mmCIF file of C-alpha atoms and ligand atoms in Angstrom:
data_model
loop_
_atom_site.group_PDB
_atom_site.id
_atom_site.type_symbol
_atom_site.label_atom_id
_atom_site.label_comp_id
_atom_site.label_asym_id
_atom_site.label_seq_id
_atom_site.Cartn_x
_atom_site.Cartn_y
_atom_site.Cartn_z
ATOM 1 C CA UNK A 1 10.306 -25.474 -45.374
ATOM 2 C CA UNK A 2 8.911 -23.078 -47.994
ATOM 3 C CA UNK A 3 11.251 -20.990 -50.165
ATOM 4 C CA UNK A 4 10.628 -17.458 -48.751
ATOM 5 C CA UNK A 5 11.217 -18.817 -45.249
ATOM 6 C CA UNK A 6 14.433 -20.503 -46.350
ATOM 7 C CA UNK A 7 15.543 -17.164 -47.889
ATOM 8 C CA UNK A 8 14.945 -15.303 -44.629
ATOM 9 C CA UNK A 9 16.677 -18.061 -42.699
ATOM 10 C CA UNK A 10 19.714 -17.805 -44.980
ATOM 11 C CA UNK A 11 19.863 -14.016 -44.605
ATOM 12 C CA UNK A 12 19.711 -14.210 -40.819
ATOM 13 C CA UNK A 13 22.161 -17.064 -40.541
ATOM 14 C CA UNK A 14 25.146 -16.162 -38.328
ATOM 15 C CA UNK A 15 23.706 -12.784 -37.254
ATOM 16 C CA UNK A 16 23.347 -11.847 -33.598
ATOM 17 C CA UNK A 17 19.747 -11.058 -32.493
ATOM 18 C CA UNK A 18 20.071 -7.256 -32.771
ATOM 19 C CA UNK A 19 21.598 -7.419 -36.276
ATOM 20 C CA UNK A 20 18.897 -9.864 -37.336
ATOM 21 C CA UNK A 21 16.153 -7.581 -36.002
ATOM 22 C CA UNK A 22 17.752 -4.593 -37.737
ATOM 23 C CA UNK A 23 17.899 -6.389 -41.047
ATOM 24 C CA UNK A 24 14.277 -7.513 -40.864
ATOM 25 C CA UNK A 25 13.117 -4.043 -39.777
ATOM 26 C CA UNK A 26 14.884 -2.512 -42.798
ATOM 27 C CA UNK A 27 13.481 -5.044 -45.209
ATOM 28 C CA UNK A 28 9.893 -4.920 -43.876
ATOM 29 C CA UNK A 29 9.336 -1.254 -42.961
ATOM 30 C CA UNK A 30 6.115 -0.717 -41.029
ATOM 31 C CA UNK A 31 5.240 -4.399 -41.276
ATOM 32 C CA UNK A 32 7.188 -5.892 -38.405
ATOM 33 C CA UNK A 33 5.746 -6.240 -34.924
ATOM 34 C CA UNK A 34 6.825 -7.669 -31.557
ATOM 35 C CA UNK A 35 4.418 -9.136 -28.987
ATOM 36 C CA UNK A 36 5.404 -8.825 -25.347
ATOM 37 C CA UNK A 37 3.799 -10.282 -22.248
ATOM 38 C CA UNK A 38 6.574 -8.757 -20.111
ATOM 39 C CA UNK A 39 8.211 -12.071 -19.211
ATOM 40 C CA UNK A 40 11.991 -11.927 -19.032
ATOM 41 C CA UNK A 41 12.564 -13.220 -22.575
ATOM 42 C CA UNK A 42 10.256 -10.476 -23.849
ATOM 43 C CA UNK A 43 12.036 -7.864 -21.763
ATOM 44 C CA UNK A 44 15.344 -8.845 -23.412
ATOM 45 C CA UNK A 45 13.873 -8.266 -26.872
ATOM 46 C CA UNK A 46 12.102 -5.055 -25.821
ATOM 47 C CA UNK A 47 15.477 -3.779 -24.627
ATOM 48 C CA UNK A 48 17.116 -4.716 -27.955
ATOM 49 C CA UNK A 49 14.397 -2.894 -29.907
ATOM 50 C CA UNK A 50 14.122 0.251 -27.763
ATOM 51 C CA UNK A 51 17.823 0.735 -26.992
ATOM 52 C CA UNK A 52 18.691 0.482 -30.669
ATOM 53 C CA UNK A 53 15.706 2.563 -31.827
ATOM 54 C CA UNK A 54 14.611 -0.205 -34.152
ATOM 55 C CA UNK A 55 11.445 0.632 -36.104
ATOM 56 C CA UNK A 56 9.519 -2.355 -34.750
ATOM 57 C CA UNK A 57 6.106 -1.859 -33.151
ATOM 58 C CA UNK A 58 5.885 -3.327 -29.636
ATOM 59 C CA UNK A 59 2.459 -4.464 -28.483
ATOM 60 C CA UNK A 60 0.828 -6.445 -25.699
ATOM 61 C CA UNK A 61 -2.475 -8.227 -25.235
ATOM 62 C CA UNK A 62 -4.245 -6.570 -22.327
ATOM 63 C CA UNK A 63 -6.555 -9.405 -21.283
ATOM 64 C CA UNK A 64 -7.855 -7.527 -18.246
ATOM 65 C CA UNK A 65 -6.698 -10.391 -15.997
ATOM 66 C CA UNK A 66 -2.966 -9.701 -15.653
ATOM 67 C CA UNK A 67 -0.965 -9.712 -12.411
ATOM 68 C CA UNK A 68 -0.279 -6.397 -10.615
ATOM 69 C CA UNK A 69 3.436 -7.233 -10.993
ATOM 70 C CA UNK A 70 2.963 -7.369 -14.775
ATOM 71 C CA UNK A 71 1.310 -3.942 -14.855
ATOM 72 C CA UNK A 72 4.168 -2.651 -12.749
ATOM 73 C CA UNK A 73 6.884 -3.879 -15.111
ATOM 74 C CA UNK A 74 4.870 -2.629 -18.111
ATOM 75 C CA UNK A 75 4.787 0.853 -16.609
ATOM 76 C CA UNK A 76 8.421 0.723 -15.556
ATOM 77 C CA UNK A 77 9.475 -0.286 -19.080
ATOM 78 C CA UNK A 78 7.608 2.636 -20.675
ATOM 79 C CA UNK A 79 9.158 5.040 -18.181
ATOM 80 C CA UNK A 80 12.652 3.712 -18.643
ATOM 81 C CA UNK A 81 12.790 3.641 -22.444
ATOM 82 C CA UNK A 82 10.259 6.435 -23.065
ATOM 83 C CA UNK A 83 8.722 4.462 -25.906
ATOM 84 C CA UNK A 84 5.151 3.375 -26.538
ATOM 85 C CA UNK A 85 3.851 -0.131 -25.908
ATOM 86 C CA UNK A 86 0.578 -0.618 -27.766
ATOM 87 C CA UNK A 87 -2.200 -2.377 -25.843
ATOM 88 C CA UNK A 88 -4.801 -4.489 -27.647
ATOM 89 C CA UNK A 89 -7.986 -5.100 -25.677
ATOM 90 C CA UNK A 90 -10.645 -7.782 -26.143
ATOM 91 C CA UNK A 91 -13.718 -6.922 -28.188
ATOM 92 C CA UNK A 92 -16.063 -5.402 -25.637
ATOM 93 C CA UNK A 93 -19.230 -7.041 -26.914
ATOM 94 C CA UNK A 94 -17.781 -10.556 -27.118
ATOM 95 C CA UNK A 95 -16.317 -10.225 -23.629
ATOM 96 C CA UNK A 96 -19.560 -8.948 -22.155
ATOM 97 C CA UNK A 97 -21.567 -11.739 -23.768
ATOM 98 C CA UNK A 98 -19.263 -14.415 -22.346
ATOM 99 C CA UNK A 99 -19.074 -12.974 -18.837
ATOM 100 C CA UNK A 100 -22.818 -12.265 -18.712
ATOM 101 C CA UNK A 101 -23.634 -15.829 -19.765
ATOM 102 C CA UNK A 102 -20.981 -17.742 -17.806
ATOM 103 C CA UNK A 103 -19.552 -15.509 -15.102
ATOM 104 C CA UNK A 104 -16.020 -14.156 -14.687
ATOM 105 C CA UNK A 105 -14.256 -17.506 -14.093
ATOM 106 C CA UNK A 106 -15.791 -19.897 -16.634
ATOM 107 C CA UNK A 107 -12.294 -21.022 -17.728
ATOM 108 C CA UNK A 108 -12.014 -23.332 -14.704
ATOM 109 C CA UNK A 109 -15.102 -25.298 -15.738
ATOM 110 C CA UNK A 110 -13.994 -26.907 -19.013
ATOM 111 C CA UNK A 111 -11.276 -26.841 -21.662
ATOM 112 C CA UNK A 112 -13.839 -25.436 -24.106
ATOM 113 C CA UNK A 113 -14.657 -22.563 -21.776
ATOM 114 C CA UNK A 114 -10.972 -21.873 -21.247
ATOM 115 C CA UNK A 115 -10.351 -21.834 -24.980
ATOM 116 C CA UNK A 116 -13.340 -19.538 -25.446
ATOM 117 C CA UNK A 117 -11.886 -17.113 -22.896
ATOM 118 C CA UNK A 118 -8.392 -17.254 -24.471
ATOM 119 C CA UNK A 119 -10.060 -16.820 -27.859
ATOM 120 C CA UNK A 120 -11.835 -13.638 -26.792
ATOM 121 C CA UNK A 121 -9.156 -12.138 -24.572
ATOM 122 C CA UNK A 122 -6.087 -13.140 -26.603
ATOM 123 C CA UNK A 123 -6.591 -14.683 -30.037
ATOM 124 C CA UNK A 124 -9.030 -12.172 -31.531
ATOM 125 C CA UNK A 125 -7.031 -9.125 -30.302
ATOM 126 C CA UNK A 126 -3.842 -10.827 -31.528
ATOM 127 C CA UNK A 127 -5.326 -11.196 -35.008
ATOM 128 C CA UNK A 128 -6.171 -7.503 -35.014
ATOM 129 C CA UNK A 129 -2.629 -6.620 -33.887
ATOM 130 C CA UNK A 130 -0.962 -8.816 -36.518
ATOM 131 C CA UNK A 131 -3.235 -7.821 -39.372
ATOM 132 C CA UNK A 132 -1.274 -6.303 -42.283
ATOM 133 C CA UNK A 133 2.139 -7.241 -40.879
ATOM 134 C CA UNK A 134 4.728 -9.471 -42.520
ATOM 135 C CA UNK A 135 7.025 -10.378 -39.607
ATOM 136 C CA UNK A 136 6.020 -11.275 -36.053
ATOM 137 C CA UNK A 137 8.821 -11.242 -33.465
ATOM 138 C CA UNK A 138 8.422 -13.315 -30.284
ATOM 139 C CA UNK A 139 10.475 -14.209 -27.206
ATOM 140 C CA UNK A 140 10.012 -17.963 -27.614
ATOM 141 C CA UNK A 141 12.952 -20.192 -26.629
ATOM 142 C CA UNK A 142 13.327 -23.801 -27.701
ATOM 143 C CA UNK A 143 13.951 -25.173 -24.219
ATOM 144 C CA UNK A 144 10.695 -23.766 -22.812
ATOM 145 C CA UNK A 145 8.566 -26.800 -23.716
ATOM 146 C CA UNK A 146 8.396 -29.805 -26.022
ATOM 147 C CA UNK A 147 5.998 -27.940 -28.328
ATOM 148 C CA UNK A 148 8.422 -25.033 -28.581
ATOM 149 C CA UNK A 149 11.390 -27.349 -28.995
ATOM 150 C CA UNK A 150 9.748 -28.621 -32.183
ATOM 151 C CA UNK A 151 9.530 -25.103 -33.646
ATOM 152 C CA UNK A 152 12.208 -23.285 -35.702
ATOM 153 C CA UNK A 153 13.663 -19.820 -35.116
ATOM 154 C CA UNK A 154 12.160 -18.693 -38.445
ATOM 155 C CA UNK A 155 8.837 -20.212 -39.441
ATOM 156 C CA UNK A 156 5.731 -19.605 -41.478
ATOM 157 C CA UNK A 157 2.550 -18.990 -39.479
ATOM 158 C CA UNK A 158 -0.306 -20.340 -41.562
ATOM 159 C CA UNK A 159 -3.011 -19.134 -39.205
ATOM 160 C CA UNK A 160 -1.865 -15.517 -39.284
ATOM 161 C CA UNK A 161 -0.315 -15.536 -42.715
ATOM 162 C CA UNK A 162 3.080 -14.114 -41.794
ATOM 163 C CA UNK A 163 6.626 -15.096 -40.869
ATOM 164 C CA UNK A 164 7.545 -15.562 -37.222
ATOM 165 C CA UNK A 165 11.029 -14.915 -35.955
ATOM 166 C CA UNK A 166 12.240 -15.839 -32.472
ATOM 167 C CA UNK A 167 15.573 -13.957 -32.057
ATOM 168 C CA UNK A 168 16.628 -15.675 -28.811
ATOM 169 C CA UNK A 169 15.298 -19.121 -29.758
ATOM 170 C CA UNK A 170 18.579 -20.848 -28.889
ATOM 171 C CA UNK A 171 19.330 -18.959 -25.676
ATOM 172 C CA UNK A 172 19.318 -20.767 -22.348
ATOM 173 C CA UNK A 173 17.521 -19.338 -19.323
ATOM 174 C CA UNK A 174 20.920 -18.453 -17.866
ATOM 175 C CA UNK A 175 21.735 -16.447 -21.019
ATOM 176 C CA UNK A 176 18.486 -14.527 -20.542
ATOM 177 C CA UNK A 177 19.114 -13.838 -16.854
ATOM 178 C CA UNK A 178 22.672 -12.750 -17.504
ATOM 179 C CA UNK A 179 21.611 -10.329 -20.266
ATOM 180 C CA UNK A 180 18.969 -8.828 -17.975
ATOM 181 C CA UNK A 181 21.466 -8.353 -15.184
ATOM 182 C CA UNK A 182 24.175 -6.963 -17.424
ATOM 183 C CA UNK A 183 21.851 -4.400 -19.005
ATOM 184 C CA UNK A 184 19.871 -3.570 -15.884
ATOM 185 C CA UNK A 185 16.574 -4.400 -17.591
ATOM 186 C CA UNK A 186 13.375 -4.228 -15.508
ATOM 187 C CA UNK A 187 11.742 -7.649 -15.173
ATOM 188 C CA UNK A 188 8.670 -9.202 -13.618
ATOM 189 C CA UNK A 189 9.505 -10.079 -10.000
ATOM 190 C CA UNK A 190 7.148 -13.075 -10.167
ATOM 191 C CA UNK A 191 10.038 -14.842 -11.914
ATOM 192 C CA UNK A 192 11.898 -14.743 -8.584
ATOM 193 C CA UNK A 193 8.941 -16.442 -6.902
ATOM 194 C CA UNK A 194 8.713 -19.596 -9.009
ATOM 195 C CA UNK A 195 6.829 -18.303 -12.063
ATOM 196 C CA UNK A 196 8.840 -19.147 -15.210
ATOM 197 C CA UNK A 197 5.885 -18.416 -17.496
ATOM 198 C CA UNK A 198 3.534 -15.555 -16.630
ATOM 199 C CA UNK A 199 0.112 -15.115 -18.162
ATOM 200 C CA UNK A 200 -3.264 -14.176 -16.717
ATOM 201 C CA UNK A 201 -3.444 -14.158 -12.920
ATOM 202 C CA UNK A 202 -6.258 -16.711 -12.450
ATOM 203 C CA UNK A 203 -4.591 -19.159 -14.864
ATOM 204 C CA UNK A 204 -0.964 -19.016 -13.695
ATOM 205 C CA UNK A 205 0.631 -20.407 -10.548
ATOM 206 C CA UNK A 206 4.193 -20.892 -9.304
ATOM 207 C CA UNK A 207 5.902 -24.225 -10.035
ATOM 208 C CA UNK A 208 8.072 -26.469 -7.872
ATOM 209 C CA UNK A 209 11.735 -27.198 -8.694
ATOM 210 C CA UNK A 210 11.860 -29.889 -11.381
ATOM 211 C CA UNK A 211 8.362 -29.207 -12.698
ATOM 212 C CA UNK A 212 7.866 -28.458 -16.399
ATOM 213 C CA UNK A 213 8.080 -24.817 -17.578
ATOM 214 C CA UNK A 214 4.373 -24.801 -18.485
ATOM 215 C CA UNK A 215 3.223 -26.691 -15.368
ATOM 216 C CA UNK A 216 2.031 -23.465 -13.790
ATOM 217 C CA UNK A 217 -0.273 -22.587 -16.689
ATOM 218 C CA UNK A 218 -3.845 -24.014 -16.686
ATOM 219 C CA UNK A 219 -2.575 -26.598 -14.182
ATOM 220 C CA UNK A 220 -6.015 -28.176 -13.879
ATOM 221 C CA UNK A 221 -5.888 -29.342 -17.532
ATOM 222 C CA UNK A 222 -4.013 -32.151 -19.348
ATOM 223 C CA UNK A 223 -0.336 -31.569 -20.045
ATOM 224 C CA UNK A 224 -0.644 -31.592 -23.840
ATOM 225 C CA UNK A 225 -3.338 -28.915 -24.000
ATOM 226 C CA UNK A 226 -1.212 -26.186 -22.506
ATOM 227 C CA UNK A 227 -0.868 -23.644 -25.262
ATOM 228 C CA UNK A 228 -3.416 -20.874 -25.530
ATOM 229 C CA UNK A 229 -3.311 -21.015 -29.314
ATOM 230 C CA UNK A 230 -0.978 -18.046 -29.767
ATOM 231 C CA UNK A 231 1.969 -20.278 -30.617
ATOM 232 C CA UNK A 232 1.502 -23.738 -32.084
ATOM 233 C CA UNK A 233 4.199 -25.898 -33.635
HETATM 234 FE FE1 SF4 B 301 -8.906 -16.301 -19.951
HETATM 235 FE FE2 SF4 B 301 -7.180 -17.638 -18.433
HETATM 236 FE FE3 SF4 B 301 -6.883 -17.560 -21.124
HETATM 237 FE FE4 SF4 B 301 -6.414 -15.387 -19.600
HETATM 238 S S1 SF4 B 301 -5.267 -17.340 -19.624
HETATM 239 S S2 SF4 B 301 -7.502 -15.437 -21.513
HETATM 240 S S3 SF4 B 301 -8.055 -15.599 -18.029
HETATM 241 S S4 SF4 B 301 -8.556 -18.531 -19.930
#
């Protein structure tokens, strides 16, 4: 682990998630940002940020292919906390070129096409959102997948040139559910219908009991290719 990361890790050691977020927000004013896709982990962190008026920008990647339930919880969250959630859209020209050449559902045809679509709808807007920031907050938890299990709660992101912090990295799913219930936080009702991980509508399905957390994402592809490139270990 590099030295600056170890320093941040030491400073955050023993702090609860809200205190850790507060400390980072104070030490990186205007350069700390949280990405939400409105899953329940993200809703927990959104609540922590908005309820405590933490100066952390909250943003989402509006791919244009989200579930109606996701738009609903997005709206509900803005109404409830009366705070902005910044939407980053794909580059219009790149999107048009892809859809004009390959149609609206090219991602089912090959892994390359799927990565191209994720690249245009997610990765490029993400880079724009992260640009100029020093700390990226996420709702990743270790138990979500093997790839995520291999991550750390504080880590250096080489691709985006910033530090990532996952405040509820060590929480269990039950911890998340309990916090949501206790604080009456709006959440995506797809979670109640077998969707542990919610992304774009055409690329996400419900899973069966016992199936892996990511089994419902890009289910037509190999198991080990199931990250869209936003978070890699
Ligand atoms: Fe495209 Fe599917 Fe990736 Fe969404 S999840 S950006 S629709 S390939």
